[in-house]
Short mmCIF file of C-alpha atoms in Angstrom, two decimals:
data_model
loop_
_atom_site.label_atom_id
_atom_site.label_comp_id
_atom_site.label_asym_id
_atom_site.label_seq_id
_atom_site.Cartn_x
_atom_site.Cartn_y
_atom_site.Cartn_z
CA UNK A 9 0.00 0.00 0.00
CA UNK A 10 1.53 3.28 -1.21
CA UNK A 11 2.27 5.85 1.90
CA UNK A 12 -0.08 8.44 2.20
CA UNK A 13 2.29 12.13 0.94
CA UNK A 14 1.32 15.24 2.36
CA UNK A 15 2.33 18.57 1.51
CA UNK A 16 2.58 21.63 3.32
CA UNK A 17 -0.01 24.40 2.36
CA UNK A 18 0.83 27.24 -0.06
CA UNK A 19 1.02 30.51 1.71
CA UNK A 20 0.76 33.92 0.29
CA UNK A 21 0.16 36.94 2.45
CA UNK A 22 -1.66 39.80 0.76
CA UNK A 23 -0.76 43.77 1.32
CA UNK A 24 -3.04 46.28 -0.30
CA UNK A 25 -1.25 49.14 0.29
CA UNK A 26 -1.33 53.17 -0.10
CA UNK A 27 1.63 55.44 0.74
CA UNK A 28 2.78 53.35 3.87
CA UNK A 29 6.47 54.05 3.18
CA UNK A 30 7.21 54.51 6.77
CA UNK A 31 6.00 51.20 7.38
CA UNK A 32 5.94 48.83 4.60
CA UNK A 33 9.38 47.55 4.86
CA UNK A 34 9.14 46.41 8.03
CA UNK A 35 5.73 44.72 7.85
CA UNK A 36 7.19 43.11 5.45
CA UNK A 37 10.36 41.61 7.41
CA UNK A 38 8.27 40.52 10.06
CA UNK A 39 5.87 38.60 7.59
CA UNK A 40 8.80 37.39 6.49
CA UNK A 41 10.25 36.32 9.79
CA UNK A 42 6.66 35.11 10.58
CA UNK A 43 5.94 33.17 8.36
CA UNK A 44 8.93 31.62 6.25
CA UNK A 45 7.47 29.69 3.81
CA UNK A 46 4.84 32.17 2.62
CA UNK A 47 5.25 34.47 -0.67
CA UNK A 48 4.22 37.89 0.24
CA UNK A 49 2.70 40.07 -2.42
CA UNK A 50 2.26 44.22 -1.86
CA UNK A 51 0.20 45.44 -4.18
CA UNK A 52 0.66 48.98 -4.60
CA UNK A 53 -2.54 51.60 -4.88
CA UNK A 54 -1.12 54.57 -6.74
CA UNK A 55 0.90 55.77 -3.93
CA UNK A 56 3.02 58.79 -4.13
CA UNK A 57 5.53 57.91 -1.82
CA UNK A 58 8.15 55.22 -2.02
CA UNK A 59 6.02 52.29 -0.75
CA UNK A 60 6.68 50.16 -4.01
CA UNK A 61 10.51 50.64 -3.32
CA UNK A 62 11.05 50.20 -0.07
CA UNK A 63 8.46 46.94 -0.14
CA UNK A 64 10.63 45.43 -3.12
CA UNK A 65 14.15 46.20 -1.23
CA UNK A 66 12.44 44.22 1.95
CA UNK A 67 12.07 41.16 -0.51
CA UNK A 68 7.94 41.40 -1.60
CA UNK A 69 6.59 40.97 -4.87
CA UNK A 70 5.28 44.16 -5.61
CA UNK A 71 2.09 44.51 -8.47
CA UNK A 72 0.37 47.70 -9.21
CA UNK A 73 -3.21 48.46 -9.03
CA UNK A 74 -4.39 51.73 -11.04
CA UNK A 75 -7.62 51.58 -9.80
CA UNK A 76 -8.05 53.64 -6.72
CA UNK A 77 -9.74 51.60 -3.67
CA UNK A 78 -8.93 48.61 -1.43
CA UNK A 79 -11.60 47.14 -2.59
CA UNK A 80 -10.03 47.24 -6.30
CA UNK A 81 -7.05 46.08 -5.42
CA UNK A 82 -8.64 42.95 -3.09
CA UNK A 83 -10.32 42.04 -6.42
CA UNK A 84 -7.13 42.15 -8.34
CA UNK A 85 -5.31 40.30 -5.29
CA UNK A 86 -7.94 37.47 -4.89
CA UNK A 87 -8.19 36.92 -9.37
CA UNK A 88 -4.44 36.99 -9.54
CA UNK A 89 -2.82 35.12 -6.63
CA UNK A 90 -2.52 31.07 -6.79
CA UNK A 91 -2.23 29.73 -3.08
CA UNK A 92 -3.62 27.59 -0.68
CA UNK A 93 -3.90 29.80 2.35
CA UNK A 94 -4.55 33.67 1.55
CA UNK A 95 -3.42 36.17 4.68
CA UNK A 96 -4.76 39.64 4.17
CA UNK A 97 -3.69 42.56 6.05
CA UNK A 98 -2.34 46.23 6.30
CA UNK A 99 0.75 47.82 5.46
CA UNK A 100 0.38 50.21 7.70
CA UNK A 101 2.01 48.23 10.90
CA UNK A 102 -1.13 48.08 13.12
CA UNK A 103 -1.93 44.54 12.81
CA UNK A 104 1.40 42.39 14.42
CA UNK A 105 2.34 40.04 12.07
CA UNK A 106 3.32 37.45 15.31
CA UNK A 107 -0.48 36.70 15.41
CA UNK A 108 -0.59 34.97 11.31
CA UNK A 109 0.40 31.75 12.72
CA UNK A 110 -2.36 31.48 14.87
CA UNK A 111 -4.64 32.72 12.55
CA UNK A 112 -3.65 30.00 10.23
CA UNK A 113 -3.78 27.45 12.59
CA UNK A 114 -7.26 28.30 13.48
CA UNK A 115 -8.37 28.18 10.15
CA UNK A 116 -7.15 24.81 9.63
CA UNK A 117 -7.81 22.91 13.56
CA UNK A 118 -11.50 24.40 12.84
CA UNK A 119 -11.50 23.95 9.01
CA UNK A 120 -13.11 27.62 8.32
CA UNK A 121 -13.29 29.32 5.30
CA UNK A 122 -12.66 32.48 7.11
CA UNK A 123 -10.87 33.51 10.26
CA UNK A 124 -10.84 37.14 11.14
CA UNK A 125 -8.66 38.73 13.55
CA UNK A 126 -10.88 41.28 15.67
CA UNK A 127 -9.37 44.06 16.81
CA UNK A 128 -9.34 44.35 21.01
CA UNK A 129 -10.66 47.12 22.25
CA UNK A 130 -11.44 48.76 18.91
CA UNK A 131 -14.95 50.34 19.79
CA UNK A 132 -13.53 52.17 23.08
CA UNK A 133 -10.32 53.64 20.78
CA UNK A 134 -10.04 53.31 17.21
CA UNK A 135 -7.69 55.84 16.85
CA UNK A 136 -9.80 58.62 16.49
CA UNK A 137 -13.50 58.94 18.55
CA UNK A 138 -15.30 59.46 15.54
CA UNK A 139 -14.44 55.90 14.58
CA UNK A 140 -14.64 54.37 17.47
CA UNK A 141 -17.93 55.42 17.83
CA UNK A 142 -18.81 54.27 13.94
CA UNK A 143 -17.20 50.76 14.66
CA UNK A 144 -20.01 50.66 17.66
CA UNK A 145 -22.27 51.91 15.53
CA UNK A 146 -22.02 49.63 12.34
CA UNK A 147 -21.08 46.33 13.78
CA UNK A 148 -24.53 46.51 15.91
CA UNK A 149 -26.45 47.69 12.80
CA UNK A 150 -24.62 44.60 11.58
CA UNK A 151 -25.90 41.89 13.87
CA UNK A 152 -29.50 43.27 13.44
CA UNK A 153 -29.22 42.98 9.45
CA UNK A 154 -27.20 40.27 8.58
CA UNK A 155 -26.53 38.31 11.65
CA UNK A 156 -24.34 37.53 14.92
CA UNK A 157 -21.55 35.89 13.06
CA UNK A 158 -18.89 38.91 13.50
CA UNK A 159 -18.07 41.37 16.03
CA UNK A 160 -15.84 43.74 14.27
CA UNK A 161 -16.69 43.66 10.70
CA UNK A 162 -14.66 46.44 9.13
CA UNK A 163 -11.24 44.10 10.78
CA UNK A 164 -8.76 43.92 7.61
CA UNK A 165 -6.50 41.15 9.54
CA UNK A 166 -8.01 37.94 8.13
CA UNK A 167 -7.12 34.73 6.41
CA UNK A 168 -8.95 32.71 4.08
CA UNK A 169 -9.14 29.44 2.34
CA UNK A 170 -8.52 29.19 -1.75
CA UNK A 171 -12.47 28.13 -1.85
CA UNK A 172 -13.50 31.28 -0.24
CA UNK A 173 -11.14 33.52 -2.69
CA UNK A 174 -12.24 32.24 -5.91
CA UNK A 175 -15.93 32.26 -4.59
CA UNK A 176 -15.94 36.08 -3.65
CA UNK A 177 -17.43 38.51 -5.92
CA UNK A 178 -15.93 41.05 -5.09
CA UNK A 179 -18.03 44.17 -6.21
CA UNK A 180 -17.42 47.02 -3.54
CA UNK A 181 -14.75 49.49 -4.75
CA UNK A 182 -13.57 50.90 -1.29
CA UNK A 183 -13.28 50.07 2.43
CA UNK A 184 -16.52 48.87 2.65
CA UNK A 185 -15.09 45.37 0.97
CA UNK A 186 -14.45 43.72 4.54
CA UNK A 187 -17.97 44.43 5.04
CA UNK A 188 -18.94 42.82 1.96
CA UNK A 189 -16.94 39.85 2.67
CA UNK A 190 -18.98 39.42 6.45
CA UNK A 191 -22.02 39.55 4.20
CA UNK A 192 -21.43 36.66 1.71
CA UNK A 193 -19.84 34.14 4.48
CA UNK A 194 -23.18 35.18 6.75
CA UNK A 195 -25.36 34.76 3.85
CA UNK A 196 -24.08 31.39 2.46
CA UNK A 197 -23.86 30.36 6.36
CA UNK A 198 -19.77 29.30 5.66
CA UNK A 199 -17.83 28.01 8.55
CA UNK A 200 -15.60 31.55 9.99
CA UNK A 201 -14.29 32.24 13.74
CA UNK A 202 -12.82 35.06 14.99
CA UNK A 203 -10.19 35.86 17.33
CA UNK A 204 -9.30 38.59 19.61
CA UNK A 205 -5.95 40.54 18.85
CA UNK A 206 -4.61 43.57 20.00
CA UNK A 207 -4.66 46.49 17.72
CA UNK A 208 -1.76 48.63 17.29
CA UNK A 209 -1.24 52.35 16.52
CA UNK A 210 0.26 53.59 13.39
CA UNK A 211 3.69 55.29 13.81
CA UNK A 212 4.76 58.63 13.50
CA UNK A 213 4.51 60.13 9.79
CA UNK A 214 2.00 57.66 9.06
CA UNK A 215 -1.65 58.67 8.77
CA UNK A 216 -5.14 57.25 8.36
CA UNK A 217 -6.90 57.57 4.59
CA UNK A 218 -10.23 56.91 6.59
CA UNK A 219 -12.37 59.50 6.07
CA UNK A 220 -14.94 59.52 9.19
CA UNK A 221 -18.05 61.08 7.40
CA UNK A 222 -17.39 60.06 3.70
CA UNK A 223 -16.39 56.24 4.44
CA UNK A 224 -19.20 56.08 6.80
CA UNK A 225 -22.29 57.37 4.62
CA UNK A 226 -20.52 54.46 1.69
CA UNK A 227 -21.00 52.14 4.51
CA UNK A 228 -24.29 52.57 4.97
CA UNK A 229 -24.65 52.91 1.37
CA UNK A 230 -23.11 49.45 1.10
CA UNK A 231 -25.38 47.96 3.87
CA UNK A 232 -28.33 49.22 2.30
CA UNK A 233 -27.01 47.58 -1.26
CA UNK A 234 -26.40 44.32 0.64
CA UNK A 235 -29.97 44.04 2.27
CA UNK A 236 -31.39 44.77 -1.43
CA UNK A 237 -30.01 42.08 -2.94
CA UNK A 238 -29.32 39.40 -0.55
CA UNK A 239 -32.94 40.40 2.33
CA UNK A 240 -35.60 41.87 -0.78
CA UNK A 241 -38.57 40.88 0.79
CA UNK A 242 -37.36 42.78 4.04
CA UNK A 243 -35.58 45.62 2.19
CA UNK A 244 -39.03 46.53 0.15
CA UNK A 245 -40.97 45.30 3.01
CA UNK A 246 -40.06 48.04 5.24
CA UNK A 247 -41.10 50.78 2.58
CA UNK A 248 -44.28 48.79 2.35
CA UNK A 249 -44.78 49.76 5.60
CA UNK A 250 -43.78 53.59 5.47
CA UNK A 251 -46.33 53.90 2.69
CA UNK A 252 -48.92 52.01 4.05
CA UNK A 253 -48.71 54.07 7.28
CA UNK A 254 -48.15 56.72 5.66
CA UNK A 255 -51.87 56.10 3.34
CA UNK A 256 -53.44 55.57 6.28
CA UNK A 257 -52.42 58.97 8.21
CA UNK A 258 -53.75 60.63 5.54
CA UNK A 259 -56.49 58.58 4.36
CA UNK A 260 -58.09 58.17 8.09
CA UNK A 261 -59.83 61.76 8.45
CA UNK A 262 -61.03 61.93 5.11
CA UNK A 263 -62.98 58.37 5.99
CA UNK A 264 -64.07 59.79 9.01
CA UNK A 265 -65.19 62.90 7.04
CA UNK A 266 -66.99 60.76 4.74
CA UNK A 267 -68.53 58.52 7.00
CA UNK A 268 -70.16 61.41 8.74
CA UNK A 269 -71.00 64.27 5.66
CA UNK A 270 -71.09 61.78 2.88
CA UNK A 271 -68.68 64.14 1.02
CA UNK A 272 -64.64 63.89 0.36
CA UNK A 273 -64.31 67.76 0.10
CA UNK A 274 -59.87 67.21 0.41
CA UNK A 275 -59.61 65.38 -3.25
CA UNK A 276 -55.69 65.99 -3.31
CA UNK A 277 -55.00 64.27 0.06
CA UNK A 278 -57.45 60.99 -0.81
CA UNK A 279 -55.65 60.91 -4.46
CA UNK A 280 -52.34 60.72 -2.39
CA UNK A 281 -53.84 58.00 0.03
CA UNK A 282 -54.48 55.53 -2.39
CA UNK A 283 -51.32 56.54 -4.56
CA UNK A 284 -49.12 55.64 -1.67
CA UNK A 285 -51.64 52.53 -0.64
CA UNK A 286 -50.87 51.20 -4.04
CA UNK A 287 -46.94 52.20 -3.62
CA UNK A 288 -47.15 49.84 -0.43
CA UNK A 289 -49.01 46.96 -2.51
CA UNK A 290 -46.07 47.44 -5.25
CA UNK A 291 -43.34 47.02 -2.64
CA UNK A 292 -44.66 43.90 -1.17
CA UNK A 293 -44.95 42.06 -4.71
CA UNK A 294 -41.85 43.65 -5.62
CA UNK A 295 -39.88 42.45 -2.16
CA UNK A 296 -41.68 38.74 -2.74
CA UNK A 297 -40.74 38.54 -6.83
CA UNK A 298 -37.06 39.23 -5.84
CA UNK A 299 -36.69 37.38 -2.55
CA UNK A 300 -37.51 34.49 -4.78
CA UNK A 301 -34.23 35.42 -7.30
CA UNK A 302 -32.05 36.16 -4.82
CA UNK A 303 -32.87 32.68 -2.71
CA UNK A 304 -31.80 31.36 -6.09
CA UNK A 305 -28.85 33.22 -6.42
CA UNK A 306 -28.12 32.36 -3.03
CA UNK A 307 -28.24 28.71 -4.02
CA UNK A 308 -26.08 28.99 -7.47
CA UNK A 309 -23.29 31.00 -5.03
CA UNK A 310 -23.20 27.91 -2.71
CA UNK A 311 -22.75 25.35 -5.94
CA UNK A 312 -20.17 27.33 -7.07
CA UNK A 313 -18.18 27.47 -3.84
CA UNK A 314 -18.96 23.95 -3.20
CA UNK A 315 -17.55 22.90 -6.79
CA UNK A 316 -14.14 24.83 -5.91
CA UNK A 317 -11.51 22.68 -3.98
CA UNK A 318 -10.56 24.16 -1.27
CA UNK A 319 -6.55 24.07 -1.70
CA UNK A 320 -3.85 22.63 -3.63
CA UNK A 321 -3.80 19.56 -1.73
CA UNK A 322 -6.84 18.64 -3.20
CA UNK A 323 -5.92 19.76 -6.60
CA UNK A 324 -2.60 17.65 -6.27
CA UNK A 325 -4.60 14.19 -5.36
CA UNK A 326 -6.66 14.79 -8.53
CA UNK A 327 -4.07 15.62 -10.92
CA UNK A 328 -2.51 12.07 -9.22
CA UNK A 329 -5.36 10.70 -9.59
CA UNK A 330 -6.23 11.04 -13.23
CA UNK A 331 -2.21 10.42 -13.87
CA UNK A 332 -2.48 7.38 -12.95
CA UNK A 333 -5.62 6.62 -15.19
CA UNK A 334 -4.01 7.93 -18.45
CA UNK A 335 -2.24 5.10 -20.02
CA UNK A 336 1.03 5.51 -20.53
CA UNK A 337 2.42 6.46 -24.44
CA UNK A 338 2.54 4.23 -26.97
CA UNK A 339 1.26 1.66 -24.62
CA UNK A 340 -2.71 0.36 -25.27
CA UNK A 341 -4.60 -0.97 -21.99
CA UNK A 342 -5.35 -4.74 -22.09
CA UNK A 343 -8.87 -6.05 -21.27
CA UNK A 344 -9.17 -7.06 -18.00
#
């Protein structure tokens, strides 16, 4: 009986970085001391500093991405890198690259798709009060929308399995992405854990590209984008509701009117009644037609991230596997 070989995962950290030449190079040495085996990959956001250099002198691939936005250059990161095991995180030097082991190891002792390092503390001090509060803010708008699974959704310390990267879509442009990703492993129900790191500060001469108001209003932009397509009948069903309360403010003392004169002397506000009556109608048929899509979407998203092998092992004992079917050249197989 032929011994059972195993090989050791492919490992690729992933940077997405923009102007974080104070910091890159040694984010990258302590990937590097981190983690030995993995390839680590910066991919540069049209920064105006030195970042591609000094990432490149520390011994990272480096790859350009003109397209302004982490959630661009995610999309390029997850379409272009082969691996295994994919760590993401900043280049900024908040997240301590001592913790990717562990990450790694939880997503394989649990077999996740997704592990995601939560930042400690993040809603008392993000850095700036503003945030803090909007971390509060957003992850408990999360749980009510989408679910319990995470408690720090906007966390850009994660790790992920090859299944989950090639299953992504990918569609958000900006910051909002890790939000995004919480959505699709909450909607398809995949396995993820978190775990509780501490979150560092960024050094001097390196600054935050958050902005608190602008980033925040595309969050809830995103959130609201989310519940459309992946919640429709509770999306639409809560304008049902405005207009139907709304027809029935209005439309109550005209009844009453009627009921007692026999006359509807306000014309206007009764036309507007049954106008926004009919609105509420239209959003509950329209909420049903598309819960009904998106349930099936749902199900062709789960198929395809089913049908997707979830690392090279895998891919290894297949190509072995129909190797050993082929029939070697020039040779024709006898009958049995």
């Amino acid at each position: 009986m032929p011994h059972e070989v195993r090989h050791e995962p492919d490992i690729a950290v992933l940077l997405p970085c923009y102007n974080e030449e104070p910091t890159i190079a040694e984010v990258v040495r302590r990937f590097r001391e981190a983690l030995p085996s993995a390839a680590i990959y910066v991919y540069d956001n049209n920064s105006r500093d030195l970042t591609a250099l000094r990432a490149r002198a520390a011994g990272a691939t480096v790859i350009r991405e003109p397209r302004q936005g982490k959630g661009n250059v995610v999309r390029r990161m997850f379409a272009d890198i082969e691996a295994d095991i994919y760590l993401m995180a900043d280049g900024d030097g908040t997240y301590a690259p001592e913790d990717a082991p562990q990450l790694i190891n939880t997503l394989l002792t649990e077999r996740c798709d997704m592990v995601v390092g939560t930042r400690r503390g993040v809603t008392d001090d993000a850095g700036r009060s503003g945030h803090a509060f909007g971390n509060r803010i957003f992850n408990s708008l999360y749980k009510r929308l989408f679910g319990s699974d995470f408690t720090d959704i906007f966390s850009g310390y994660r790790v992920f399995t090859r299944r989950f990267v090639k299953s992504f879509p990918a569609v958000s442009g900006g910051f909002e992405i890790e939000t995004e990703m919480s959505v699709h492993a909450s909607q398809l129900k995949l396995p993820v854990s978190e775990i509780a790191l501490d979150y560092g500060r960024r050094p001097e001469g390196s600054s935050s590209k958050l902005s608190t108001y602008r980033d925040g209003a595309r969050i809830l932009w995103m959130f609201a984008m989310l519940m459309k397509e992946t919640q429709p009948l509770r999306f639409f069903g809560a304008f049902a509701m405005f207009f139907l309360g709304s027809s029935l403010f209005l439309m109550t003392p005209v009844l009453i009117e009627f009921a007692q004169t026999g006359l509807v002397p306000r014309m206007p506000t009764w036309v507007l009644s049954v106008g926004l009556l009919l609105l509420s109608m239209l959003s509950v048929v329209t909420g049903l037609i598309l819960d009904s899509v998106s349930r099936g979407r749902a199900e062709q998203k789960r198929i395809f991230y089913l049908s997707m092998p979830s690392g090279r092992v895998e891919r290894r004992e297949r190509a072995a596997g129909q190797t050993a079917l082929k029939p070697s050249p020039g040779k024709t197989p006898r009958a049995a």
